[in-house]
Coordinates of C-alpha atoms in Angstrom, one line a residue:
Chain A
X24 CA 14.3 213.5 82.7
X25 CA 16.9 216.3 83.0
X26 CA 14.9 218.9 81.3
X27 CA 11.8 217.6 83.0
X28 CA 13.4 218.6 86.4
X29 CA 14.6 221.8 85.0
X30 CA 17.8 221.2 85.9
X31 CA 20.3 223.3 83.6
X32 CA 24.1 222.9 82.7
X33 CA 25.0 225.5 85.4
X34 CA 23.5 223.2 87.8
X35 CA 25.7 220.4 86.9
X36 CA 28.7 222.7 86.8
X37 CA 28.0 223.7 90.3
X38 CA 27.5 220.3 91.8
X39 CA 30.6 219.1 89.9
X40 CA 32.7 221.8 91.6
X41 CA 31.5 220.6 95.0
X42 CA 34.0 218.8 97.1
X43 CA 31.3 215.9 97.6
X44 CA 30.8 215.0 94.0
X45 CA 34.6 215.4 93.2
X46 CA 35.6 213.3 96.2
X47 CA 33.3 210.8 94.7
X48 CA 34.5 210.8 91.0
X49 CA 38.1 210.9 92.1
X50 CA 37.4 207.8 94.2
X51 CA 35.8 206.0 91.9
X52 CA 38.5 206.5 89.1
X53 CA 41.3 205.5 91.2
X54 CA 39.7 202.5 92.8
X55 CA 38.2 201.0 89.6
X56 CA 41.6 201.8 88.1
X57 CA 43.5 199.6 90.8
X58 CA 40.9 197.1 90.7
X59 CA 41.1 196.4 86.8
X60 CA 44.9 196.4 87.0
X61 CA 44.7 193.8 90.0
X62 CA 42.0 191.6 87.7
X63 CA 44.3 191.6 84.6
X64 CA 47.4 190.9 86.8
X65 CA 45.6 187.9 88.6
X66 CA 43.0 186.9 85.8
X67 CA 45.2 186.4 82.8
X68 CA 47.0 183.6 84.2
X69 CA 44.1 182.1 85.7
X70 CA 42.2 182.7 82.1
X71 CA 45.5 181.2 80.3
X72 CA 45.4 178.1 82.6
X73 CA 41.6 177.6 82.0
X74 CA 42.1 177.6 78.5
X75 CA 45.1 175.8 78.0
X76 CA 45.4 173.2 80.7
X77 CA 43.2 170.2 81.8
X78 CA 43.8 169.8 85.6
X79 CA 41.4 168.4 87.9
X80 CA 38.7 170.6 89.5
X81 CA 38.8 172.9 86.4
X82 CA 35.1 172.6 86.0
X83 CA 34.6 173.9 89.9
X84 CA 37.3 176.6 89.4
X85 CA 35.4 177.6 86.0
X86 CA 32.0 177.9 88.2
X87 CA 33.2 179.5 91.1
X88 CA 34.9 182.3 88.8
X89 CA 31.4 182.9 87.2
X90 CA 29.5 182.9 90.6
X91 CA 29.8 186.6 91.1
X92 CA 27.7 186.9 87.6
X93 CA 24.8 185.2 88.9
X94 CA 25.0 186.3 92.8
X95 CA 23.3 189.3 93.9
X96 CA 26.3 191.7 94.9
X97 CA 25.0 192.4 98.2
X98 CA 25.3 188.5 98.7
X99 CA 29.0 188.8 97.3
X100 CA 29.3 191.8 99.9
X101 CA 28.2 189.9 102.8
X102 CA 30.7 187.1 102.0
X103 CA 33.6 189.3 101.9
X104 CA 32.3 190.8 105.4
X105 CA 32.1 187.3 106.7
X106 CA 35.5 186.5 105.2
X107 CA 37.4 189.8 105.8
X108 CA 35.6 191.2 108.5
X109 CA 37.2 191.4 112.0
X110 CA 35.3 188.3 113.2
X111 CA 36.1 186.2 109.9
X112 CA 38.2 183.8 109.3
X113 CA 40.9 185.9 107.5
X114 CA 39.7 189.0 108.5
X115 CA 40.5 188.2 112.3
X116 CA 44.2 187.4 112.1
X117 CA 44.6 190.4 109.8
X118 CA 43.0 192.6 112.6
X119 CA 45.3 190.8 115.2
X120 CA 48.0 192.1 112.9
X121 CA 46.7 195.8 112.8
X122 CA 45.3 195.6 109.2
X123 CA 41.5 196.4 109.2
X124 CA 40.2 195.6 105.6
X125 CA 36.7 195.8 105.7
X126 CA 35.0 199.5 105.5
X127 CA 38.4 200.6 104.0
X128 CA 39.2 202.0 100.5
X129 CA 40.7 198.7 100.2
X130 CA 37.5 197.0 100.8
X131 CA 36.0 199.0 97.8
X132 CA 38.8 198.0 95.5
X133 CA 38.1 194.3 96.8
X134 CA 34.4 194.8 96.3
X135 CA 34.9 196.0 92.8
X136 CA 37.3 193.0 92.0
X137 CA 35.1 190.3 93.3
X138 CA 32.0 191.4 91.0
X139 CA 33.9 192.7 87.9
X140 CA 37.1 189.7 87.5
X141 CA 34.8 187.2 85.8
X142 CA 33.9 189.4 82.9
X143 CA 37.6 189.8 82.2
X144 CA 38.4 186.1 83.0
X145 CA 35.7 184.8 80.5
X146 CA 36.8 187.4 78.0
X147 CA 40.3 186.5 78.3
X148 CA 39.9 182.7 78.4
X149 CA 37.7 183.1 75.3
X150 CA 40.5 185.2 73.6
X151 CA 43.2 182.5 74.6
X152 CA 41.2 179.6 73.3
X153 CA 40.8 181.5 70.1
X154 CA 44.6 181.6 69.6
X155 CA 45.6 178.6 67.1
X156 CA 47.8 176.4 69.1
X157 CA 49.9 175.5 66.2
X158 CA 51.2 179.3 66.2
X159 CA 52.5 178.7 69.5
X160 CA 54.1 175.1 68.8
X161 CA 55.7 176.7 65.6
X162 CA 57.3 179.6 68.0
X163 CA 58.5 176.8 70.5
X164 CA 60.4 175.1 67.6
X165 CA 61.7 178.5 66.5
X166 CA 63.7 178.7 69.9
X167 CA 61.3 180.7 71.8
X168 CA 60.7 179.7 75.6
X169 CA 57.2 179.6 76.6
X170 CA 57.4 183.2 78.3
X171 CA 58.5 184.6 75.0
X172 CA 55.8 182.6 72.9
X173 CA 53.1 184.0 75.2
X174 CA 54.5 187.3 75.1
X175 CA 55.2 187.6 71.4
X176 CA 52.2 185.4 69.9
X177 CA 49.4 184.4 72.6
X178 CA 49.1 187.8 74.0
X179 CA 49.1 189.6 71.0
X180 CA 46.5 187.6 69.2
X181 CA 44.2 187.6 72.2
X182 CA 44.7 191.2 72.7
X183 CA 41.1 192.3 71.5
X184 CA 39.6 190.0 73.8
X185 CA 41.9 191.0 76.8
X186 CA 41.2 194.8 76.0
X187 CA 37.4 194.1 75.9
X188 CA 37.4 191.9 78.8
X189 CA 39.2 194.7 80.7
X190 CA 37.0 197.5 79.7
X191 CA 34.1 195.3 80.6
X192 CA 35.3 194.5 83.9
X193 CA 36.2 198.2 84.4
X194 CA 32.7 199.3 83.6
X195 CA 31.4 196.7 86.0
X196 CA 33.5 197.9 88.8
X197 CA 32.5 201.8 87.9
X198 CA 28.9 201.0 88.8
X199 CA 29.5 198.6 91.3
X200 CA 27.2 199.1 94.3
X201 CA 25.7 196.4 96.5
X202 CA 28.9 194.7 97.5
X203 CA 30.9 197.8 98.3
X204 CA 28.0 199.2 100.2
X205 CA 27.8 195.9 102.3
X206 CA 31.5 195.3 102.5
X207 CA 32.8 198.9 102.6
X208 CA 30.1 201.3 103.7
X209 CA 29.4 204.9 102.5
X210 CA 32.0 206.9 104.0
X211 CA 32.5 210.2 101.9
X212 CA 36.1 210.5 100.6
X213 CA 37.1 206.9 101.7
X214 CA 34.7 204.2 100.6
X215 CA 31.9 206.4 98.7
X216 CA 32.2 206.1 94.9
X217 CA 30.0 207.4 92.5
X218 CA 27.0 204.9 92.9
X219 CA 27.2 205.4 96.6
X220 CA 27.5 209.4 96.2
X221 CA 24.2 209.2 94.2
X222 CA 22.1 207.2 96.9
X223 CA 23.5 209.8 99.3
X224 CA 23.0 212.8 97.3
X225 CA 19.2 212.1 96.3
X226 CA 18.3 212.4 100.1
X227 CA 19.8 216.2 100.2
X228 CA 20.5 217.6 96.5
X229 CA 19.1 215.8 93.6
X230 CA 21.2 218.0 91.4
X231 CA 24.5 216.7 92.9
X232 CA 23.0 213.1 92.2
X233 CA 22.2 214.1 88.6
X234 CA 25.6 215.4 88.0
X235 CA 27.4 212.3 89.1
X236 CA 25.3 210.0 87.0
X237 CA 25.8 212.4 83.9
X238 CA 29.5 212.3 84.7
X239 CA 29.0 208.3 85.1
X240 CA 27.4 208.0 82.0
X241 CA 29.8 210.2 80.1
X242 CA 32.9 208.5 81.1
X243 CA 31.7 205.1 80.3
X244 CA 30.4 206.3 76.8
X245 CA 33.7 207.8 76.3
X246 CA 35.6 204.7 77.2
X247 CA 33.5 202.5 75.2
X248 CA 33.8 204.6 71.9
X249 CA 37.5 204.9 72.3
X250 CA 37.4 200.9 73.0
X251 CA 35.4 200.3 70.2
X252 CA 37.8 202.7 68.0
X253 CA 40.8 200.8 69.1
X254 CA 39.3 197.4 68.4
X255 CA 38.3 198.3 64.7
X256 CA 41.9 199.5 64.3
X257 CA 43.2 196.7 65.8
X258 CA 41.3 194.3 63.6
X259 CA 42.3 196.1 60.7
X260 CA 45.9 195.8 61.3
X261 CA 45.3 192.1 61.4
Chain B
X12 CA 71.1 162.5 60.6
X13 CA 67.6 161.8 62.6
X14 CA 67.2 158.8 64.6
X15 CA 63.9 158.0 65.8
X16 CA 62.6 154.7 67.5
X17 CA 59.8 155.6 69.8
X18 CA 56.4 154.1 71.1
X19 CA 53.2 156.2 72.0
X20 CA 49.6 155.0 72.7
X21 CA 46.9 157.7 72.1
X22 CA 43.9 156.1 73.0
X23 CA 43.0 153.4 70.4
X24 CA 45.9 154.2 68.2
X25 CA 49.6 153.2 68.5
X26 CA 52.4 155.2 67.2
X27 CA 55.5 153.3 66.8
X28 CA 57.7 155.0 64.2
X29 CA 61.3 153.7 63.6
X30 CA 63.1 155.5 61.0
X31 CA 66.6 156.9 60.1
X32 CA 66.7 160.4 58.0
X33 CA 70.0 161.3 56.3
X34 CA 70.9 163.9 54.3
X35 CA 68.5 164.7 51.2
X36 CA 64.9 164.6 51.1
X37 CA 63.2 161.2 52.8
X38 CA 59.4 161.5 52.1
X39 CA 57.3 160.0 54.8
X40 CA 54.4 158.6 52.8
X41 CA 51.0 157.1 54.2
X42 CA 47.3 157.5 54.2
X43 CA 46.0 160.1 56.5
X44 CA 45.6 159.0 60.0
X45 CA 48.8 156.6 59.5
X46 CA 50.7 158.6 62.2
X47 CA 52.8 160.9 59.8
X48 CA 52.3 164.1 61.4
X49 CA 52.7 162.8 65.1
X50 CA 55.8 161.3 63.8
X51 CA 57.0 164.9 63.0
X52 CA 55.5 166.5 66.4
X53 CA 57.6 163.5 68.3
X54 CA 60.8 164.6 66.6
X55 CA 60.2 168.2 67.0
X56 CA 59.5 167.4 70.7
X57 CA 55.7 168.7 70.6
X58 CA 54.6 165.3 71.5
X59 CA 56.2 163.4 74.1
X60 CA 56.3 159.6 73.5
X61 CA 56.0 156.7 76.1
X62 CA 59.2 154.9 75.2
X63 CA 61.7 155.1 72.9
X64 CA 64.8 157.5 72.0
X65 CA 65.1 160.5 69.7
X66 CA 68.5 161.8 68.1
X67 CA 69.6 164.5 66.0
X68 CA 73.2 164.2 64.3
X69 CA 74.0 161.7 67.6
X70 CA 72.8 164.1 69.8
X71 CA 70.1 162.4 72.0
X72 CA 67.0 164.5 72.2
X73 CA 64.7 162.0 73.8
X74 CA 65.4 159.1 76.0
X75 CA 62.6 157.8 77.8
X76 CA 64.8 155.4 79.8
X77 CA 67.0 158.1 80.9
X78 CA 64.4 160.8 81.4
X79 CA 65.8 162.9 78.9
X80 CA 63.5 165.2 76.7
X81 CA 64.9 168.2 75.3
X82 CA 62.3 171.1 74.9
X83 CA 61.3 171.9 71.1
X84 CA 63.0 175.3 71.6
X85 CA 66.4 173.6 72.2
X86 CA 66.1 170.9 69.4
X87 CA 67.5 172.9 66.7
X88 CA 65.0 172.0 64.0
X89 CA 63.0 173.7 61.4
X90 CA 59.4 172.7 61.2
X91 CA 57.0 173.6 58.7
X92 CA 53.5 172.7 59.7
X93 CA 50.8 171.9 57.4
X94 CA 49.1 175.0 55.6
X95 CA 52.1 177.1 57.3
X96 CA 50.7 178.7 60.4
X97 CA 52.2 182.0 59.5
X98 CA 51.8 184.4 62.7
X99 CA 49.1 186.6 61.5
X100 CA 50.1 189.9 63.4
X101 CA 53.6 190.0 62.1
X102 CA 54.9 190.8 58.4
X103 CA 56.7 188.6 56.2
X104 CA 60.1 190.3 57.4
X105 CA 59.1 189.9 61.0
X106 CA 57.7 186.2 60.2
X107 CA 61.3 185.4 59.3
X108 CA 63.2 187.2 61.9
X109 CA 61.1 185.6 64.7
X110 CA 63.4 182.9 65.2
X111 CA 66.6 185.0 65.6
X112 CA 65.6 187.3 68.1
X113 CA 68.5 186.5 70.2
X114 CA 71.3 187.7 67.2
X115 CA 72.4 191.3 67.2
X116 CA 70.4 193.7 64.9
X117 CA 72.8 193.9 62.1
X118 CA 73.3 190.2 61.6
X119 CA 69.9 189.4 62.3
X120 CA 68.6 191.9 59.3
X121 CA 71.4 190.3 57.2
X122 CA 70.2 186.8 57.7
X123 CA 66.6 187.6 57.2
X124 CA 67.4 189.6 54.1
X125 CA 69.2 186.9 52.7
X126 CA 66.7 184.3 53.1
X127 CA 64.1 186.4 51.7
X128 CA 66.2 186.8 48.6
X129 CA 67.1 183.1 48.4
X130 CA 63.1 182.3 48.3
X131 CA 62.4 185.4 46.2
X132 CA 60.1 187.0 48.5
X133 CA 62.3 190.0 49.1
X134 CA 59.5 192.4 47.9
X135 CA 56.8 190.8 50.0
X136 CA 58.6 191.7 53.2
X137 CA 56.3 194.1 54.8
X138 CA 53.3 192.2 53.9
X139 CA 50.9 190.3 56.3
X140 CA 50.3 186.7 55.8
X141 CA 46.7 187.8 54.6
X142 CA 48.0 189.6 52.1
X143 CA 50.0 186.8 50.2
X144 CA 49.4 184.0 48.0
X145 CA 49.7 180.2 49.0
X146 CA 53.0 179.9 47.3
X147 CA 54.3 183.0 48.9
X148 CA 53.1 181.5 52.3
X149 CA 55.1 178.6 51.9
X150 CA 58.0 180.1 50.8
X151 CA 57.7 182.6 54.0
X152 CA 57.3 179.2 55.9
X153 CA 60.1 177.8 54.6
X154 CA 62.4 181.2 55.2
X155 CA 60.9 181.0 58.7
X156 CA 61.9 177.6 59.4
X157 CA 65.5 178.1 58.1
X158 CA 66.5 181.0 59.8
X159 CA 68.1 179.6 62.9
X160 CA 70.4 177.3 60.6
X161 CA 68.2 174.2 61.8
X162 CA 70.2 170.8 61.9
X163 CA 67.3 169.1 60.1
X164 CA 64.0 170.3 58.4
X165 CA 60.7 168.6 58.9
X166 CA 58.1 169.1 56.4
X167 CA 54.3 168.4 56.7
X168 CA 52.5 168.3 53.2
X169 CA 54.6 171.6 52.1
X170 CA 53.0 171.3 48.7
X171 CA 49.2 170.1 49.6
X172 CA 47.6 173.8 50.1
X173 CA 49.1 174.7 46.6
X174 CA 47.7 174.8 42.9
X175 CA 49.5 172.0 41.1
X176 CA 51.6 174.6 38.7
X177 CA 52.7 176.4 41.5
X178 CA 53.8 172.9 43.7
X179 CA 55.5 171.9 40.6
X180 CA 57.5 175.0 40.7
X181 CA 58.3 175.0 44.3
X182 CA 59.3 171.1 44.3
X183 CA 62.0 171.8 42.2
X184 CA 63.1 174.6 44.1
X185 CA 62.6 172.8 47.4
X186 CA 65.0 169.9 46.1
X187 CA 67.4 172.8 44.6
X188 CA 67.7 174.6 48.2
X189 CA 67.8 171.3 50.0
X190 CA 70.7 169.9 48.0
X191 CA 72.6 173.3 48.6
X192 CA 71.9 173.3 52.3
X193 CA 73.0 169.5 52.7
X194 CA 70.2 168.9 55.2
X195 CA 68.4 166.1 56.2
X196 CA 64.6 166.6 55.2
X197 CA 61.7 164.6 56.4
X198 CA 58.6 165.4 54.2
X199 CA 55.2 164.1 55.1
X200 CA 52.9 163.8 52.3
X201 CA 49.9 161.2 51.3
X202 CA 50.1 162.3 47.9
X203 CA 51.5 159.4 45.9
X204 CA 52.5 161.0 42.7
X205 CA 54.4 163.7 45.0
X206 CA 56.2 160.6 47.0
X207 CA 57.1 159.1 43.6
X208 CA 58.7 162.5 42.3
X209 CA 60.4 164.4 45.0
X210 CA 61.9 162.3 47.7
X211 CA 65.7 160.5 47.4
X212 CA 64.3 158.0 49.9
X213 CA 60.6 156.7 50.8
X214 CA 59.6 155.9 54.1
X215 CA 56.0 154.1 53.9
X216 CA 54.0 154.6 57.0
X217 CA 51.0 152.6 57.9
X218 CA 48.7 152.5 61.3
X219 CA 51.6 154.2 63.4
X220 CA 54.4 152.2 61.9
X221 CA 57.0 152.4 59.1
X222 CA 56.5 149.6 56.9
X223 CA 59.3 150.0 54.7
X224 CA 62.2 152.5 54.0
X225 CA 64.4 152.6 51.3
X226 CA 65.9 154.5 48.2
X227 CA 63.0 155.5 46.2
X228 CA 63.0 153.5 43.0
X229 CA 63.9 150.5 45.1
X230 CA 60.9 150.9 47.2
X231 CA 58.5 151.8 44.1
X232 CA 59.7 148.7 42.1
X233 CA 60.3 146.4 45.3
X234 CA 57.6 146.9 47.6
X235 CA 58.3 144.5 50.8
X236 CA 54.7 143.4 51.3
X237 CA 50.9 143.2 49.8
X238 CA 50.1 146.2 52.1
X239 CA 53.1 148.5 51.0
X240 CA 52.2 147.5 47.3
X241 CA 48.8 148.3 48.1
X242 CA 49.6 152.1 49.8
X243 CA 52.1 152.6 46.7
X244 CA 49.2 152.1 44.2
X245 CA 50.2 148.8 42.7
X246 CA 47.2 147.8 41.2
X247 CA 48.0 143.9 40.5
X248 CA 48.7 142.1 43.7
X249 CA 48.1 138.3 43.5
X250 CA 48.2 135.3 45.6
X251 CA 50.7 132.8 44.6
X252 CA 52.9 129.9 45.2
X253 CA 56.8 129.6 44.1
X254 CA 57.7 126.3 42.3
X255 CA 60.4 125.4 40.2
X256 CA 59.9 125.1 36.6
X257 CA 61.9 124.1 33.3
X258 CA 62.4 127.7 32.8
X259 CA 63.4 128.5 36.1
X260 CA 61.4 129.9 38.8
X261 CA 57.6 130.4 38.2
X262 CA 55.1 131.4 40.6
X263 CA 51.7 129.7 40.3
X264 CA 48.9 132.4 40.3
X265 CA 45.4 132.5 39.6
X266 CA 46.2 133.8 36.3
X267 CA 48.4 131.0 35.5
X268 CA 52.5 130.4 35.9
X269 CA 54.2 133.4 35.8
X270 CA 57.9 133.6 35.6
X271 CA 60.1 136.3 37.4
X272 CA 63.5 137.5 37.2
X273 CA 63.9 137.4 40.9
X274 CA 66.1 135.2 42.3
X275 CA 66.6 133.3 45.7
X276 CA 63.2 132.5 46.2
X277 CA 62.2 129.5 48.4
X278 CA 59.0 127.4 48.0
X279 CA 56.2 128.5 49.5
X280 CA 53.2 130.9 49.4
X281 CA 53.8 134.3 48.4
X282 CA 52.3 137.4 47.0
X283 CA 53.1 138.9 43.8
X284 CA 53.0 142.7 42.7
X285 CA 52.9 143.8 38.9
X286 CA 52.7 147.6 38.3
X287 CA 49.7 148.3 35.9
X288 CA 52.4 150.4 33.8
X289 CA 54.7 147.4 33.2
X290 CA 52.2 145.2 31.5
X291 CA 52.7 145.3 27.7
X292 CA 49.6 145.2 25.6
X293 CA 50.0 143.5 22.1
X294 CA 47.6 142.1 19.1
X295 CA 46.2 138.8 19.5
X296 CA 46.5 138.1 15.9
X297 CA 50.2 138.7 15.7
X298 CA 51.9 135.0 15.5
X299 CA 52.2 133.4 18.7
X300 CA 55.8 134.4 20.2
X301 CA 57.6 132.2 22.8
X302 CA 58.0 135.1 25.2
X303 CA 57.1 134.1 28.6
X304 CA 54.2 135.4 30.7
X305 CA 51.8 135.7 27.7
X306 CA 48.4 136.0 28.4
X307 CA 44.9 136.4 26.2
X308 CA 42.5 138.7 27.9
X309 CA 39.4 140.3 27.7
X310 CA 39.0 144.3 28.6
X311 CA 35.9 144.5 30.1
X312 CA 36.2 148.3 31.4
X313 CA 38.6 151.1 31.0
X314 CA 38.9 154.4 32.7
X315 CA 40.2 157.9 31.4
X316 CA 42.5 159.7 33.6
X317 CA 43.8 162.3 31.3
X318 CA 47.5 161.6 31.3
X319 CA 46.6 157.7 31.1
X320 CA 44.3 155.0 30.5
X321 CA 43.5 152.5 32.8
X322 CA 42.1 149.0 31.4
X323 CA 40.6 146.2 33.4
X324 CA 41.2 142.9 31.8
X325 CA 40.6 139.3 32.6
X326 CA 41.9 136.3 31.4
X327 CA 39.9 135.3 28.1
X328 CA 39.6 131.7 28.9
X329 CA 38.4 132.4 32.5
X330 CA 35.1 130.8 33.8
X331 CA 34.9 131.8 37.2
X332 CA 33.6 135.1 37.9
X333 CA 35.9 135.3 41.0
X334 CA 39.2 135.3 38.4
X335 CA 41.1 138.4 39.3
X336 CA 41.0 141.5 37.2
X337 CA 44.4 142.9 35.8
X338 CA 44.7 146.5 35.8
X339 CA 46.8 147.8 32.6
X340 CA 48.1 151.1 32.2
X341 CA 48.3 152.7 28.9
X342 CA 49.5 156.1 27.5
X343 CA 46.9 157.9 25.3
X344 CA 49.2 157.8 22.4
X345 CA 49.7 154.2 21.8
X346 CA 46.2 153.5 23.1
X347 CA 44.4 155.7 20.0
X348 CA 47.1 154.0 17.5
X349 CA 46.5 150.5 18.6
X350 CA 42.9 151.3 18.4
X351 CA 42.1 149.9 21.6
X352 CA 38.7 151.5 22.1
X353 CA 37.6 149.4 19.0
X354 CA 38.9 146.0 20.0
X355 CA 38.3 144.0 23.4
X356 CA 40.2 141.0 23.0
X357 CA 44.1 141.5 23.5
X358 CA 47.4 139.6 24.2
X359 CA 49.4 140.8 27.2
X360 CA 52.9 140.6 28.1
X361 CA 54.5 140.7 31.5
X362 CA 58.4 140.9 31.3
X363 CA 59.6 138.6 34.3
X364 CA 61.5 142.0 35.7
X365 CA 57.8 143.2 36.6
X366 CA 56.7 140.3 38.3
X367 CA 57.7 141.4 42.1
X368 CA 57.4 138.2 44.8
X369 CA 57.1 139.1 48.1
X370 CA 57.6 136.6 50.6
X371 CA 56.3 138.0 53.7

């Protein structure tokens, strides 16, 4: 396709140097990194509870967590807007306190978290479930409190799944489009991530659009290859 | 010393073990599903009973009435689970060191080195569990369980996953180790041969309850009930009725009156147990002797177990098809010398000491 359109490396290089493209790449990397860190921080305990504890309403929680996977992202963005927009039940009071969420960089992160979290939580839950509970029991008889058992036994053994889930979530966050445009808008430098920038660029400068697409694909490929390599090394070590 | 007296209902299963474990090895013996592992888990704090008390060396660790439930990490017990559950991501040395993370580095190293040497696995220190044999894994699990200097040791089928030759060596080593450490050890097994060899004491467990506890020879020779006899593999259990006779106490049984060396029996219905290896086979053409408990039998079937043969015999004058069959165990050598294979009619003698009467 690139050749057919007659785009050369020079064109891509020039496009990459433009503040428009650089802004979008930078924003995408920063927001998706924050989103993944937040997903891991909040999703890990959630996944552990789902894997290890039986509590009332577990099936419901499970279904709600998977909902963003089946829901069109635009619907998710709309839901976030209704909830956190100025007229929303949560957004209203926040706006009253001088905090606006919708159409900010924070909204980009929230939109990414919303669509990407299920990928991490599902993988992490499967990872925790695959850890032999007798190992955790033995750890306890060896004087380890639950937190130490979690850190020294459960997490290391579930690590391939946790890392895999984080990479999948990150990839999903990086490519997030529908929920973002709905909830955060398409403001250059503030909410315009790479996928949104591609949309805008297509109307003015196709070269810039293609350049961003290439960067997006290259980053994704590099991360996936690195991750596969790490996973192989990890499984060899076990 | 471990004291346990608890009760727990799990679905249809009611677990209610009552047991005291002193120094030396106590074997918790029973069929699978008897509740042996659950009992260990309750002692270790991995399972919370509904009622009762557990104490380790007079320190209560569980008391339902008082709301006391010491978590497993504060019970100071060594627990070796079935098939060992070594931490797969840690080396042998790291597995052993796992329990002493709270010691200063030098002391930790010292303790791990000592244990690795004691158990003869110092050369495996840097291997992963996937790279060692079953016997080595068992030694590693034992070292890991001992590293915190526990007050008692719980072992769940520690030899079940091993080849018989390896198991034999390790059983001997375990006995020596336990003697040196002076620890109370509670060892679960469903293997009767193992139970009859390793323990100082035997606790027979069935359907969630401990049916009988005692010194090993005593339990093996004097099972308290027909159920215990059956679990201990005593082949011949008969109904009977105690009656006085001119030669002392006799029990009337379906194979005739049998004399017993047991004293203090009261008249009434009983069960009697006779171990298959205590019945003596003699030739029927010998002049009749005046020994007690002599019966003429016909061998109807036999089974070869390699190290012994079992003969199935019924009374020569029995007419009913329902007449009980006696199991007689005989070693391969006398079997050959006496020519058992070629002759079907024999006389058996049951020494009165071998007639064990159970009044429950």
